[in-house]
Amino acid sequence: MTPKPSNQTQKPLARITILSAVLFFMAAALFPAQSTAGEKKSKNSPAVQVDDAVSDELSYLLQIASLPKTEQAAFDPGAVENLLNFVLSDKKEALYHTGKKKFSNQASAYHEFDMGRGMERLLKLSYHPDIPGFSLAPTSMRVSRWIEEDGSRERMTGIWKHLDGLDRPVILRGTERIVNTPDQFSGGYYAYNLNRTVILFKHRGRNVLISLSRQPHVSDVGRMGVVLGPDENWDYLYSGKKGLTRAGLEWVRSYMYDSSAAAIVYETSPGRCRHALFKWLRAGWLRANVVKKKHIYQGLKRYAGAFKKIVESPFLPDAPELAAAFSEIRSLSENALKEKARVYLTHLEKKYSHDKKAARQLSRFLKDRDAYLAQMTKEEMRSILVVEHMKKALRRTPVAAAHGLTY
């Protein structure tokens, strides 16, 4: 007769089973199955691991991105030939990834898109010191700024000037502070630093930009946010409260443990560029990773869709005009920012008064308007005005303007 397991054996097994069930529930809640046409397409597409030669060259780039700031970075364009050939190649519909073995066991994904804009215009928009990066990626970032204390902002200024006489690679390094937008399903948003390495060089006579990022430390704890209405509205609410907004997960203390990215922008012809994005991510709860390839892929598409629409818009002002508008916002006093933020929140509630789900979340987090405004930083209030200005510039409808007001 087989002896029954002791209670001492059963209890650890029970704990493991319960923990596994909780983690499975979290993964499903944080990253549930999607249903839009684009997401169905990615779900049904086969997963294809890129060639080892491409993975090796990506690993080489991330090693450069991981160098201490005190160490001089060197780059050999010949060391990424297979990677650039992959970027330029025609590809079948698939969910491309790098595998985990060479990348700290992180899930990964790849996405590419073509744009009818040349390298110089992209650099002037993306690396102007007075144009915040989130203005071009409002569905992905709430706040983004170069850390001024270590000189990052100054180093990145005027990178487009290197395009003339680019006879050798130009390498610039800095640190950026990011607060992302709420996840569309869990509502979680995170603040973290990224060490960035930007490489500008020629390949077969064409301009190429490689932008690398490594997350040096675990993110701040995830906080509760809300996507109001369709994501393309660019309307978000940030509670400042720890946890996840999704029902049943308010107690969860989630983190982005590690992330890296390699973005390649290749000027395929005058006035046209191909953007290729590789991203690796490990995030979850209790050090357990719940991120899968498809989640990263969907995040890349979320970013790319907004960025492409903005930069290709015929209504987008030139960089100097945008910079002047954002400098004016930056000069506002805290009291002026707070008053404009108050107007924004009032009309945000009016805009979504007939959307039961959004109205419920707005009522939940804006119950004490003064307390909500008091916990907002100047940077967070400026970000509202920047995004609203972008809506106006692109002939979209700003929140307050929809109700007869302007900022």
mmCIF file of C-alpha atoms in Angstrom:
data_model
loop_
_atom_site.group_PDB
_atom_site.id
_atom_site.type_symbol
_atom_site.label_atom_id
_atom_site.label_comp_id
_atom_site.label_asym_id
_atom_site.label_seq_id
_atom_site.Cartn_x
_atom_site.Cartn_y
_atom_site.Cartn_z
ATOM 1 C CA MET A 1 0.000 0.000 0.000
ATOM 2 C CA THR A 2 1.423 3.375 -1.038
ATOM 3 C CA PRO A 3 1.838 5.733 1.942
ATOM 4 C CA LYS A 4 0.010 9.049 1.812
ATOM 5 C CA PRO A 5 2.135 12.181 1.483
ATOM 6 C CA SER A 6 2.754 13.915 4.799
ATOM 7 C CA ASN A 7 1.155 17.265 5.600
ATOM 8 C CA GLN A 8 4.631 18.789 5.360
ATOM 9 C CA THR A 9 4.798 17.660 1.719
ATOM 10 C CA GLN A 10 1.253 18.686 0.894
ATOM 11 C CA LYS A 11 1.531 22.252 2.209
ATOM 12 C CA PRO A 12 4.478 23.342 0.018
ATOM 13 C CA LEU A 13 2.829 21.729 -2.993
ATOM 14 C CA ALA A 14 -0.399 23.530 -2.201
ATOM 15 C CA ARG A 15 1.438 26.834 -1.910
ATOM 16 C CA ILE A 16 3.119 26.263 -5.273
ATOM 17 C CA THR A 17 -0.209 25.376 -6.880
ATOM 18 C CA ILE A 18 -1.911 28.466 -5.440
ATOM 19 C CA LEU A 19 0.982 30.719 -6.478
ATOM 20 C CA SER A 20 0.915 29.276 -10.002
ATOM 21 C CA ALA A 21 -2.815 29.872 -10.223
ATOM 22 C CA VAL A 22 -2.459 33.467 -9.016
ATOM 23 C CA LEU A 23 0.338 34.152 -11.505
ATOM 24 C CA PHE A 24 -1.724 32.632 -14.314
ATOM 25 C CA PHE A 25 -4.674 34.838 -13.349
ATOM 26 C CA MET A 26 -2.396 37.878 -13.224
ATOM 27 C CA ALA A 27 -0.963 37.150 -16.650
ATOM 28 C CA ALA A 28 -4.463 36.780 -18.074
ATOM 29 C CA ALA A 29 -5.604 39.979 -16.396
ATOM 30 C CA LEU A 30 -2.536 42.025 -17.220
ATOM 31 C CA PHE A 31 -2.335 40.823 -20.808
ATOM 32 C CA PRO A 32 -5.665 39.258 -21.855
ATOM 33 C CA ALA A 33 -6.476 37.884 -25.270
ATOM 34 C CA GLN A 34 -7.075 40.693 -27.748
ATOM 35 C CA SER A 35 -9.841 40.981 -30.286
ATOM 36 C CA THR A 36 -9.121 43.806 -32.726
ATOM 37 C CA ALA A 37 -8.287 42.981 -36.340
ATOM 38 C CA GLY A 38 -4.606 43.870 -35.946
ATOM 39 C CA GLU A 39 -4.302 41.897 -32.722
ATOM 40 C CA LYS A 40 -6.010 38.852 -34.257
ATOM 41 C CA LYS A 41 -3.506 39.057 -37.077
ATOM 42 C CA SER A 42 -0.551 38.999 -34.647
ATOM 43 C CA LYS A 43 -2.173 36.215 -32.619
ATOM 44 C CA ASN A 44 -2.565 34.018 -35.689
ATOM 45 C CA SER A 45 0.851 34.837 -37.154
ATOM 46 C CA PRO A 46 3.562 32.211 -36.642
ATOM 47 C CA ALA A 47 6.400 33.029 -34.242
ATOM 48 C CA VAL A 48 9.703 33.126 -36.116
ATOM 49 C CA GLN A 49 13.059 33.400 -34.377
ATOM 50 C CA VAL A 50 15.547 35.568 -36.264
ATOM 51 C CA ASP A 51 18.811 34.024 -37.459
ATOM 52 C CA ASP A 52 21.620 33.579 -34.947
ATOM 53 C CA ALA A 53 23.733 36.063 -36.913
ATOM 54 C CA VAL A 54 21.095 38.765 -36.357
ATOM 55 C CA SER A 55 20.780 37.887 -32.662
ATOM 56 C CA ASP A 56 24.552 38.014 -32.255
ATOM 57 C CA GLU A 57 24.673 41.507 -33.739
ATOM 58 C CA LEU A 58 21.820 42.703 -31.522
ATOM 59 C CA SER A 59 23.698 41.303 -28.536
ATOM 60 C CA TYR A 60 26.748 43.281 -29.680
ATOM 61 C CA LEU A 61 24.671 46.488 -29.739
ATOM 62 C CA LEU A 62 23.214 45.894 -26.280
ATOM 63 C CA GLN A 63 26.724 45.358 -24.928
ATOM 64 C CA ILE A 64 27.573 48.852 -26.181
ATOM 65 C CA ALA A 65 24.434 50.190 -24.507
ATOM 66 C CA SER A 66 25.464 48.529 -21.223
ATOM 67 C CA LEU A 67 28.887 50.181 -20.992
ATOM 68 C CA PRO A 68 29.457 52.428 -17.949
ATOM 69 C CA LYS A 69 29.163 56.116 -18.755
ATOM 70 C CA THR A 70 32.819 56.554 -17.865
ATOM 71 C CA GLU A 71 33.888 54.072 -20.554
ATOM 72 C CA GLN A 72 34.343 55.209 -24.157
ATOM 73 C CA ALA A 73 31.908 53.506 -26.546
ATOM 74 C CA ALA A 74 33.125 52.282 -29.939
ATOM 75 C CA PHE A 75 31.013 51.063 -32.854
ATOM 76 C CA ASP A 76 31.908 49.172 -36.020
ATOM 77 C CA PRO A 77 29.237 49.450 -38.783
ATOM 78 C CA GLY A 78 30.551 46.223 -40.284
ATOM 79 C CA ALA A 79 29.504 44.400 -37.118
ATOM 80 C CA VAL A 80 25.782 44.916 -37.856
ATOM 81 C CA GLU A 81 25.670 43.973 -41.546
ATOM 82 C CA ASN A 82 23.364 40.973 -41.030
ATOM 83 C CA LEU A 83 21.047 43.030 -38.844
ATOM 84 C CA LEU A 84 20.730 45.813 -41.431
ATOM 85 C CA ASN A 85 20.145 43.273 -44.202
ATOM 86 C CA PHE A 86 17.340 41.786 -42.098
ATOM 87 C CA VAL A 87 15.780 45.218 -41.546
ATOM 88 C CA LEU A 88 15.820 45.987 -45.285
ATOM 89 C CA SER A 89 14.587 42.560 -46.388
ATOM 90 C CA ASP A 90 11.067 41.657 -47.475
ATOM 91 C CA LYS A 91 9.399 39.544 -44.801
ATOM 92 C CA LYS A 92 6.420 37.259 -44.550
ATOM 93 C CA GLU A 93 3.756 38.046 -41.960
ATOM 94 C CA ALA A 94 5.084 36.679 -38.672
ATOM 95 C CA LEU A 95 5.810 37.539 -35.059
ATOM 96 C CA TYR A 96 9.601 37.827 -35.179
ATOM 97 C CA HIS A 97 11.643 37.512 -31.991
ATOM 98 C CA THR A 98 15.222 36.823 -30.882
ATOM 99 C CA GLY A 99 14.741 33.952 -28.474
ATOM 100 C CA LYS A 100 15.738 34.273 -24.814
ATOM 101 C CA LYS A 101 19.096 32.516 -24.536
ATOM 102 C CA LYS A 102 21.302 35.532 -25.345
ATOM 103 C CA PHE A 103 19.022 38.142 -23.782
ATOM 104 C CA SER A 104 18.750 37.444 -20.042
ATOM 105 C CA ASN A 105 15.732 35.185 -20.512
ATOM 106 C CA GLN A 106 13.553 38.120 -21.598
ATOM 107 C CA ALA A 107 10.651 37.832 -24.022
ATOM 108 C CA SER A 108 11.103 39.846 -27.211
ATOM 109 C CA ALA A 109 9.365 41.022 -30.361
ATOM 110 C CA TYR A 110 10.060 42.933 -33.570
ATOM 111 C CA HIS A 111 7.996 45.416 -35.555
ATOM 112 C CA GLU A 112 8.814 47.572 -38.566
ATOM 113 C CA PHE A 113 7.064 50.310 -40.508
ATOM 114 C CA ASP A 114 7.925 52.696 -43.347
ATOM 115 C CA MET A 115 7.511 56.451 -43.217
ATOM 116 C CA GLY A 116 7.352 59.169 -45.836
ATOM 117 C CA ARG A 117 9.729 61.448 -43.950
ATOM 118 C CA GLY A 118 13.503 61.852 -44.253
ATOM 119 C CA MET A 119 16.164 61.458 -41.584
ATOM 120 C CA GLU A 120 16.858 65.159 -41.022
ATOM 121 C CA ARG A 121 13.224 66.019 -40.255
ATOM 122 C CA LEU A 122 12.896 63.007 -37.945
ATOM 123 C CA LEU A 123 16.033 63.960 -36.016
ATOM 124 C CA LYS A 124 14.956 67.593 -35.667
ATOM 125 C CA LEU A 125 11.638 66.474 -34.192
ATOM 126 C CA SER A 126 12.915 63.596 -32.055
ATOM 127 C CA TYR A 127 16.079 65.183 -30.631
ATOM 128 C CA HIS A 128 15.232 68.856 -30.292
ATOM 129 C CA PRO A 129 15.960 69.894 -26.681
ATOM 130 C CA ASP A 130 12.649 71.761 -26.390
ATOM 131 C CA ILE A 131 10.416 69.076 -27.955
ATOM 132 C CA PRO A 132 9.633 66.355 -25.388
ATOM 133 C CA GLY A 133 9.669 62.842 -26.805
ATOM 134 C CA PHE A 134 6.186 62.048 -25.510
ATOM 135 C CA SER A 135 4.726 64.720 -27.825
ATOM 136 C CA LEU A 136 5.412 62.313 -30.715
ATOM 137 C CA ALA A 137 4.339 59.183 -28.813
ATOM 138 C CA PRO A 138 1.293 60.193 -26.716
ATOM 139 C CA THR A 139 -0.117 56.653 -26.593
ATOM 140 C CA SER A 140 3.083 55.286 -25.050
ATOM 141 C CA MET A 141 4.577 57.983 -22.815
ATOM 142 C CA ARG A 142 3.156 60.399 -20.273
ATOM 143 C CA VAL A 143 6.507 62.039 -19.523
ATOM 144 C CA SER A 144 9.954 61.776 -21.095
ATOM 145 C CA ARG A 145 12.920 64.024 -20.431
ATOM 146 C CA TRP A 146 16.670 63.879 -20.637
ATOM 147 C CA ILE A 147 18.329 63.953 -17.234
ATOM 148 C CA GLU A 148 19.855 67.419 -17.154
ATOM 149 C CA GLU A 149 22.110 66.806 -14.158
ATOM 150 C CA ASP A 150 24.512 64.597 -16.141
ATOM 151 C CA GLY A 151 24.455 66.726 -19.306
ATOM 152 C CA SER A 152 22.290 64.327 -21.351
ATOM 153 C CA ARG A 153 20.046 67.091 -22.697
ATOM 154 C CA GLU A 154 22.975 69.134 -23.992
ATOM 155 C CA ARG A 155 24.698 66.141 -25.584
ATOM 156 C CA MET A 156 21.639 65.178 -27.617
ATOM 157 C CA THR A 157 21.024 68.707 -28.883
ATOM 158 C CA GLY A 158 21.633 69.252 -32.597
ATOM 159 C CA ILE A 159 22.318 65.629 -33.534
ATOM 160 C CA TRP A 160 20.987 66.349 -37.057
ATOM 161 C CA LYS A 161 23.935 68.675 -37.661
ATOM 162 C CA HIS A 162 26.168 65.596 -37.865
ATOM 163 C CA LEU A 163 24.451 64.486 -41.103
ATOM 164 C CA ASP A 164 26.688 66.831 -43.079
ATOM 165 C CA GLY A 165 30.093 65.196 -43.468
ATOM 166 C CA LEU A 166 29.132 61.992 -41.691
ATOM 167 C CA ASP A 167 32.365 60.164 -42.546
ATOM 168 C CA ARG A 168 32.565 58.220 -39.281
ATOM 169 C CA PRO A 169 29.977 57.055 -36.719
ATOM 170 C CA VAL A 170 28.759 59.596 -34.177
ATOM 171 C CA ILE A 171 27.946 58.138 -30.751
ATOM 172 C CA LEU A 172 25.950 60.053 -28.123
ATOM 173 C CA ARG A 173 24.933 58.745 -24.708
ATOM 174 C CA GLY A 174 22.518 59.963 -22.069
ATOM 175 C CA THR A 175 19.891 59.006 -19.505
ATOM 176 C CA GLU A 176 16.177 59.554 -19.970
ATOM 177 C CA ARG A 177 13.392 59.522 -17.393
ATOM 178 C CA ILE A 178 10.178 57.905 -18.626
ATOM 179 C CA VAL A 179 6.662 57.593 -17.269
ATOM 180 C CA ASN A 180 4.578 55.478 -19.617
ATOM 181 C CA THR A 181 0.852 55.589 -20.319
ATOM 182 C CA PRO A 182 -1.608 53.208 -18.646
ATOM 183 C CA ASP A 183 -1.760 49.692 -20.004
ATOM 184 C CA GLN A 184 -4.978 49.292 -21.978
ATOM 185 C CA PHE A 185 -6.124 46.316 -19.898
ATOM 186 C CA SER A 186 -4.609 46.425 -16.398
ATOM 187 C CA GLY A 187 -4.417 50.226 -16.209
ATOM 188 C CA GLY A 188 -0.927 50.013 -14.720
ATOM 189 C CA TYR A 189 1.691 52.643 -15.529
ATOM 190 C CA TYR A 190 5.353 52.831 -14.509
ATOM 191 C CA ALA A 191 8.196 55.322 -14.025
ATOM 192 C CA TYR A 192 11.771 54.292 -14.816
ATOM 193 C CA ASN A 193 15.110 55.449 -16.210
ATOM 194 C CA LEU A 194 16.634 54.394 -19.524
ATOM 195 C CA ASN A 195 20.311 54.595 -20.401
ATOM 196 C CA ARG A 196 20.349 55.554 -24.079
ATOM 197 C CA THR A 197 23.018 55.239 -26.739
ATOM 198 C CA VAL A 198 22.405 56.926 -30.096
ATOM 199 C CA ILE A 199 24.584 56.007 -33.085
ATOM 200 C CA LEU A 200 24.448 57.912 -36.384
ATOM 201 C CA PHE A 201 26.393 56.570 -39.377
ATOM 202 C CA LYS A 202 26.381 55.790 -43.099
ATOM 203 C CA HIS A 203 25.628 52.410 -44.642
ATOM 204 C CA ARG A 204 25.978 52.020 -48.402
ATOM 205 C CA GLY A 205 25.775 55.800 -48.650
ATOM 206 C CA ARG A 206 22.498 55.983 -46.690
ATOM 207 C CA ASN A 207 21.910 57.628 -43.309
ATOM 208 C CA VAL A 208 21.240 55.207 -40.458
ATOM 209 C CA LEU A 209 20.298 55.900 -36.854
ATOM 210 C CA ILE A 210 20.494 53.225 -34.166
ATOM 211 C CA SER A 211 18.933 54.138 -30.829
ATOM 212 C CA LEU A 212 19.639 51.723 -27.979
ATOM 213 C CA SER A 213 18.154 51.685 -24.495
ATOM 214 C CA ARG A 214 18.788 49.681 -21.330
ATOM 215 C CA GLN A 215 16.804 49.941 -18.115
ATOM 216 C CA PRO A 216 19.488 50.122 -15.390
ATOM 217 C CA HIS A 217 17.212 49.562 -12.384
ATOM 218 C CA VAL A 218 13.827 48.103 -11.524
ATOM 219 C CA SER A 219 11.008 50.566 -12.200
ATOM 220 C CA ASP A 220 8.991 52.338 -9.556
ATOM 221 C CA VAL A 221 5.995 50.299 -8.428
ATOM 222 C CA GLY A 222 3.098 50.187 -10.881
ATOM 223 C CA ARG A 223 0.289 52.666 -10.271
ATOM 224 C CA MET A 224 -3.374 52.857 -11.231
ATOM 225 C CA GLY A 225 -4.246 54.660 -14.446
ATOM 226 C CA VAL A 226 -7.100 54.732 -16.933
ATOM 227 C CA VAL A 227 -7.345 54.815 -20.726
ATOM 228 C CA LEU A 228 -10.404 56.980 -21.352
ATOM 229 C CA GLY A 229 -12.301 56.005 -24.477
ATOM 230 C CA PRO A 230 -10.423 54.694 -27.537
ATOM 231 C CA ASP A 231 -6.637 54.794 -27.206
ATOM 232 C CA GLU A 232 -6.395 57.080 -30.235
ATOM 233 C CA ASN A 233 -8.157 59.815 -28.219
ATOM 234 C CA TRP A 234 -4.910 60.288 -26.223
ATOM 235 C CA ASP A 235 -6.953 60.815 -23.047
ATOM 236 C CA TYR A 236 -5.528 59.214 -19.905
ATOM 237 C CA LEU A 237 -5.953 59.558 -16.155
ATOM 238 C CA TYR A 238 -3.178 58.913 -13.635
ATOM 239 C CA SER A 239 -4.225 58.312 -10.022
ATOM 240 C CA GLY A 240 -0.812 58.194 -8.362
ATOM 241 C CA LYS A 241 -2.105 55.255 -6.279
ATOM 242 C CA LYS A 242 -0.112 52.012 -6.092
ATOM 243 C CA GLY A 243 -1.695 48.947 -7.680
ATOM 244 C CA LEU A 244 -3.531 48.052 -10.863
ATOM 245 C CA THR A 245 -6.880 49.505 -11.909
ATOM 246 C CA ARG A 246 -8.359 46.247 -13.147
ATOM 247 C CA ALA A 247 -10.952 44.855 -10.726
ATOM 248 C CA GLY A 248 -9.453 42.351 -8.303
ATOM 249 C CA LEU A 249 -5.856 43.494 -8.872
ATOM 250 C CA GLU A 250 -5.817 46.737 -6.922
ATOM 251 C CA TRP A 251 -3.544 45.060 -4.356
ATOM 252 C CA VAL A 252 -0.900 43.930 -6.852
ATOM 253 C CA ARG A 253 2.553 45.517 -6.586
ATOM 254 C CA SER A 254 3.898 45.080 -10.103
ATOM 255 C CA TYR A 255 7.180 46.232 -11.628
ATOM 256 C CA MET A 256 9.094 46.434 -14.877
ATOM 257 C CA TYR A 257 12.158 44.430 -13.855
ATOM 258 C CA ASP A 258 14.227 44.778 -16.983
ATOM 259 C CA SER A 259 13.838 46.158 -20.487
ATOM 260 C CA SER A 260 16.007 46.855 -23.504
ATOM 261 C CA ALA A 261 15.342 48.117 -27.009
ATOM 262 C CA ALA A 262 17.108 48.628 -30.317
ATOM 263 C CA ALA A 263 15.494 50.981 -32.825
ATOM 264 C CA ILE A 264 16.991 51.209 -36.313
ATOM 265 C CA VAL A 265 15.955 54.067 -38.608
ATOM 266 C CA TYR A 266 17.268 53.528 -42.147
ATOM 267 C CA GLU A 267 16.861 56.253 -44.784
ATOM 268 C CA THR A 268 15.948 54.005 -47.709
ATOM 269 C CA SER A 269 15.640 56.931 -50.157
ATOM 270 C CA PRO A 270 15.461 60.736 -49.911
ATOM 271 C CA GLY A 271 12.409 61.572 -47.817
ATOM 272 C CA ARG A 272 11.697 57.967 -46.768
ATOM 273 C CA CYS A 273 12.791 55.898 -43.770
ATOM 274 C CA ARG A 274 12.207 52.399 -42.481
ATOM 275 C CA HIS A 275 11.806 52.078 -38.713
ATOM 276 C CA ALA A 276 12.713 48.715 -37.206
ATOM 277 C CA LEU A 277 12.055 48.078 -33.512
ATOM 278 C CA PHE A 278 13.353 45.242 -31.325
ATOM 279 C CA LYS A 279 12.262 45.162 -27.685
ATOM 280 C CA TRP A 280 12.960 42.880 -24.727
ATOM 281 C CA LEU A 281 10.932 43.051 -21.509
ATOM 282 C CA ARG A 282 10.560 41.283 -18.178
ATOM 283 C CA ALA A 283 7.762 42.520 -15.915
ATOM 284 C CA GLY A 284 5.295 41.194 -13.393
ATOM 285 C CA TRP A 285 4.911 40.603 -9.685
ATOM 286 C CA LEU A 286 6.972 38.846 -6.995
ATOM 287 C CA ARG A 287 9.835 38.645 -9.497
ATOM 288 C CA ALA A 288 7.729 36.408 -11.731
ATOM 289 C CA ASN A 289 7.618 37.449 -15.400
ATOM 290 C CA VAL A 290 4.184 37.469 -17.045
ATOM 291 C CA VAL A 291 5.186 39.135 -20.339
ATOM 292 C CA LYS A 292 4.981 37.199 -23.607
ATOM 293 C CA LYS A 293 6.101 37.975 -27.146
ATOM 294 C CA LYS A 294 2.617 38.953 -28.322
ATOM 295 C CA HIS A 295 2.265 41.531 -25.533
ATOM 296 C CA ILE A 296 5.499 43.251 -26.561
ATOM 297 C CA TYR A 297 4.481 43.157 -30.219
ATOM 298 C CA GLN A 298 1.150 44.819 -29.454
ATOM 299 C CA GLY A 299 2.952 47.513 -27.443
ATOM 300 C CA LEU A 300 5.294 48.223 -30.349
ATOM 301 C CA LYS A 301 2.335 48.576 -32.700
ATOM 302 C CA ARG A 302 0.632 50.925 -30.243
ATOM 303 C CA TYR A 303 3.694 53.175 -30.260
ATOM 304 C CA ALA A 304 4.313 52.954 -34.014
ATOM 305 C CA GLY A 305 0.722 53.725 -34.995
ATOM 306 C CA ALA A 306 0.640 57.050 -33.154
ATOM 307 C CA PHE A 307 4.196 58.064 -34.079
ATOM 308 C CA LYS A 308 3.634 57.445 -37.794
ATOM 309 C CA LYS A 309 0.323 59.347 -37.872
ATOM 310 C CA ILE A 310 1.835 62.344 -36.095
ATOM 311 C CA VAL A 311 5.092 62.645 -38.027
ATOM 312 C CA GLU A 312 3.450 62.060 -41.420
ATOM 313 C CA SER A 313 0.579 64.471 -40.735
ATOM 314 C CA PRO A 314 0.497 67.351 -43.242
ATOM 315 C CA PHE A 315 -0.573 69.589 -40.346
ATOM 316 C CA LEU A 316 2.432 68.905 -38.106
ATOM 317 C CA PRO A 317 4.340 72.178 -37.579
ATOM 318 C CA ASP A 318 8.074 72.339 -38.160
ATOM 319 C CA ALA A 319 10.361 71.706 -35.200
ATOM 320 C CA PRO A 320 11.087 75.401 -34.405
ATOM 321 C CA GLU A 321 7.371 76.212 -34.175
ATOM 322 C CA LEU A 322 6.687 73.242 -31.891
ATOM 323 C CA ALA A 323 9.715 74.068 -29.762
ATOM 324 C CA ALA A 324 8.523 77.660 -29.295
ATOM 325 C CA ALA A 325 5.061 76.512 -28.180
ATOM 326 C CA PHE A 326 6.470 73.984 -25.726
ATOM 327 C CA SER A 327 8.976 76.500 -24.351
ATOM 328 C CA GLU A 328 6.041 78.787 -23.589
ATOM 329 C CA ILE A 329 4.347 75.956 -21.692
ATOM 330 C CA ARG A 330 7.585 75.276 -19.829
ATOM 331 C CA SER A 331 7.725 78.916 -18.690
ATOM 332 C CA LEU A 332 4.310 78.822 -16.973
ATOM 333 C CA SER A 333 4.238 79.192 -13.198
ATOM 334 C CA GLU A 334 2.984 76.385 -10.982
ATOM 335 C CA ASN A 335 -0.202 78.326 -10.203
ATOM 336 C CA ALA A 336 -0.897 78.883 -13.911
ATOM 337 C CA LEU A 337 -0.287 75.206 -14.649
ATOM 338 C CA LYS A 338 -2.578 74.151 -11.819
ATOM 339 C CA GLU A 339 -5.404 76.368 -13.064
ATOM 340 C CA LYS A 340 -5.084 75.044 -16.612
ATOM 341 C CA ALA A 341 -4.972 71.468 -15.296
ATOM 342 C CA ARG A 342 -8.147 72.171 -13.300
ATOM 343 C CA VAL A 343 -9.908 73.386 -16.460
ATOM 344 C CA TYR A 344 -8.694 70.284 -18.306
ATOM 345 C CA LEU A 345 -9.999 67.878 -15.645
ATOM 346 C CA THR A 346 -13.385 69.616 -15.515
ATOM 347 C CA HIS A 347 -13.865 69.275 -19.247
ATOM 348 C CA LEU A 348 -12.437 65.768 -19.311
ATOM 349 C CA GLU A 349 -15.343 64.759 -17.067
ATOM 350 C CA LYS A 350 -17.795 66.559 -19.373
ATOM 351 C CA LYS A 351 -16.353 64.852 -22.444
ATOM 352 C CA TYR A 352 -16.871 61.383 -20.958
ATOM 353 C CA SER A 353 -20.085 62.050 -19.014
ATOM 354 C CA HIS A 354 -22.024 59.752 -21.387
ATOM 355 C CA ASP A 355 -19.422 56.963 -21.259
ATOM 356 C CA LYS A 356 -20.438 54.944 -18.183
ATOM 357 C CA LYS A 357 -17.129 53.122 -17.791
ATOM 358 C CA ALA A 358 -14.975 56.238 -18.189
ATOM 359 C CA ALA A 359 -17.301 58.368 -16.036
ATOM 360 C CA ARG A 360 -17.110 55.802 -13.233
ATOM 361 C CA GLN A 361 -13.295 55.854 -13.257
ATOM 362 C CA LEU A 362 -13.167 59.654 -13.419
ATOM 363 C CA SER A 363 -15.503 59.884 -10.444
ATOM 364 C CA ARG A 364 -13.406 57.325 -8.577
ATOM 365 C CA PHE A 365 -10.082 59.124 -8.960
ATOM 366 C CA LEU A 366 -11.240 62.758 -9.128
ATOM 367 C CA LYS A 367 -13.506 62.693 -6.089
ATOM 368 C CA ASP A 368 -11.204 65.180 -4.349
ATOM 369 C CA ARG A 369 -10.108 67.498 -7.171
ATOM 370 C CA ASP A 370 -7.855 69.631 -4.952
ATOM 371 C CA ALA A 371 -6.024 66.596 -3.575
ATOM 372 C CA TYR A 372 -5.571 65.220 -7.084
ATOM 373 C CA LEU A 373 -4.071 68.482 -8.344
ATOM 374 C CA ALA A 374 -1.877 68.803 -5.248
ATOM 375 C CA GLN A 375 -0.120 65.500 -5.972
ATOM 376 C CA MET A 376 0.643 66.440 -9.598
ATOM 377 C CA THR A 377 4.135 67.692 -10.417
ATOM 378 C CA LYS A 378 4.783 70.640 -12.720
ATOM 379 C CA GLU A 379 6.140 68.166 -15.267
ATOM 380 C CA GLU A 380 2.925 66.143 -15.199
ATOM 381 C CA MET A 381 0.776 69.252 -15.617
ATOM 382 C CA ARG A 382 2.948 70.443 -18.509
ATOM 383 C CA SER A 383 2.506 67.079 -20.217
ATOM 384 C CA ILE A 384 -1.270 67.645 -20.338
ATOM 385 C CA LEU A 385 -0.799 70.966 -22.115
ATOM 386 C CA VAL A 386 1.769 69.545 -24.533
ATOM 387 C CA VAL A 387 -0.548 66.732 -25.644
ATOM 388 C CA GLU A 388 -3.506 69.109 -25.906
ATOM 389 C CA HIS A 389 -1.379 71.454 -28.039
ATOM 390 C CA MET A 390 -0.493 68.528 -30.318
ATOM 391 C CA LYS A 391 -4.183 67.708 -30.731
ATOM 392 C CA LYS A 392 -4.878 71.283 -31.764
ATOM 393 C CA ALA A 393 -1.891 71.456 -34.142
ATOM 394 C CA LEU A 394 -2.907 68.203 -35.844
ATOM 395 C CA ARG A 395 -6.538 69.367 -36.317
ATOM 396 C CA ARG A 396 -7.799 67.026 -33.621
ATOM 397 C CA THR A 397 -10.133 68.282 -30.883
ATOM 398 C CA PRO A 398 -8.497 69.227 -27.557
ATOM 399 C CA VAL A 399 -10.518 68.285 -24.471
ATOM 400 C CA ALA A 400 -11.370 71.820 -23.310
ATOM 401 C CA ALA A 401 -11.801 73.233 -26.825
ATOM 402 C CA ALA A 402 -14.568 70.701 -27.371
ATOM 403 C CA HIS A 403 -16.541 72.682 -24.793
ATOM 404 C CA GLY A 404 -15.765 76.161 -26.043
ATOM 405 C CA LEU A 405 -12.624 76.799 -24.010
ATOM 406 C CA THR A 406 -8.962 77.101 -24.875
ATOM 407 C CA TYR A 407 -5.857 76.758 -22.770
#
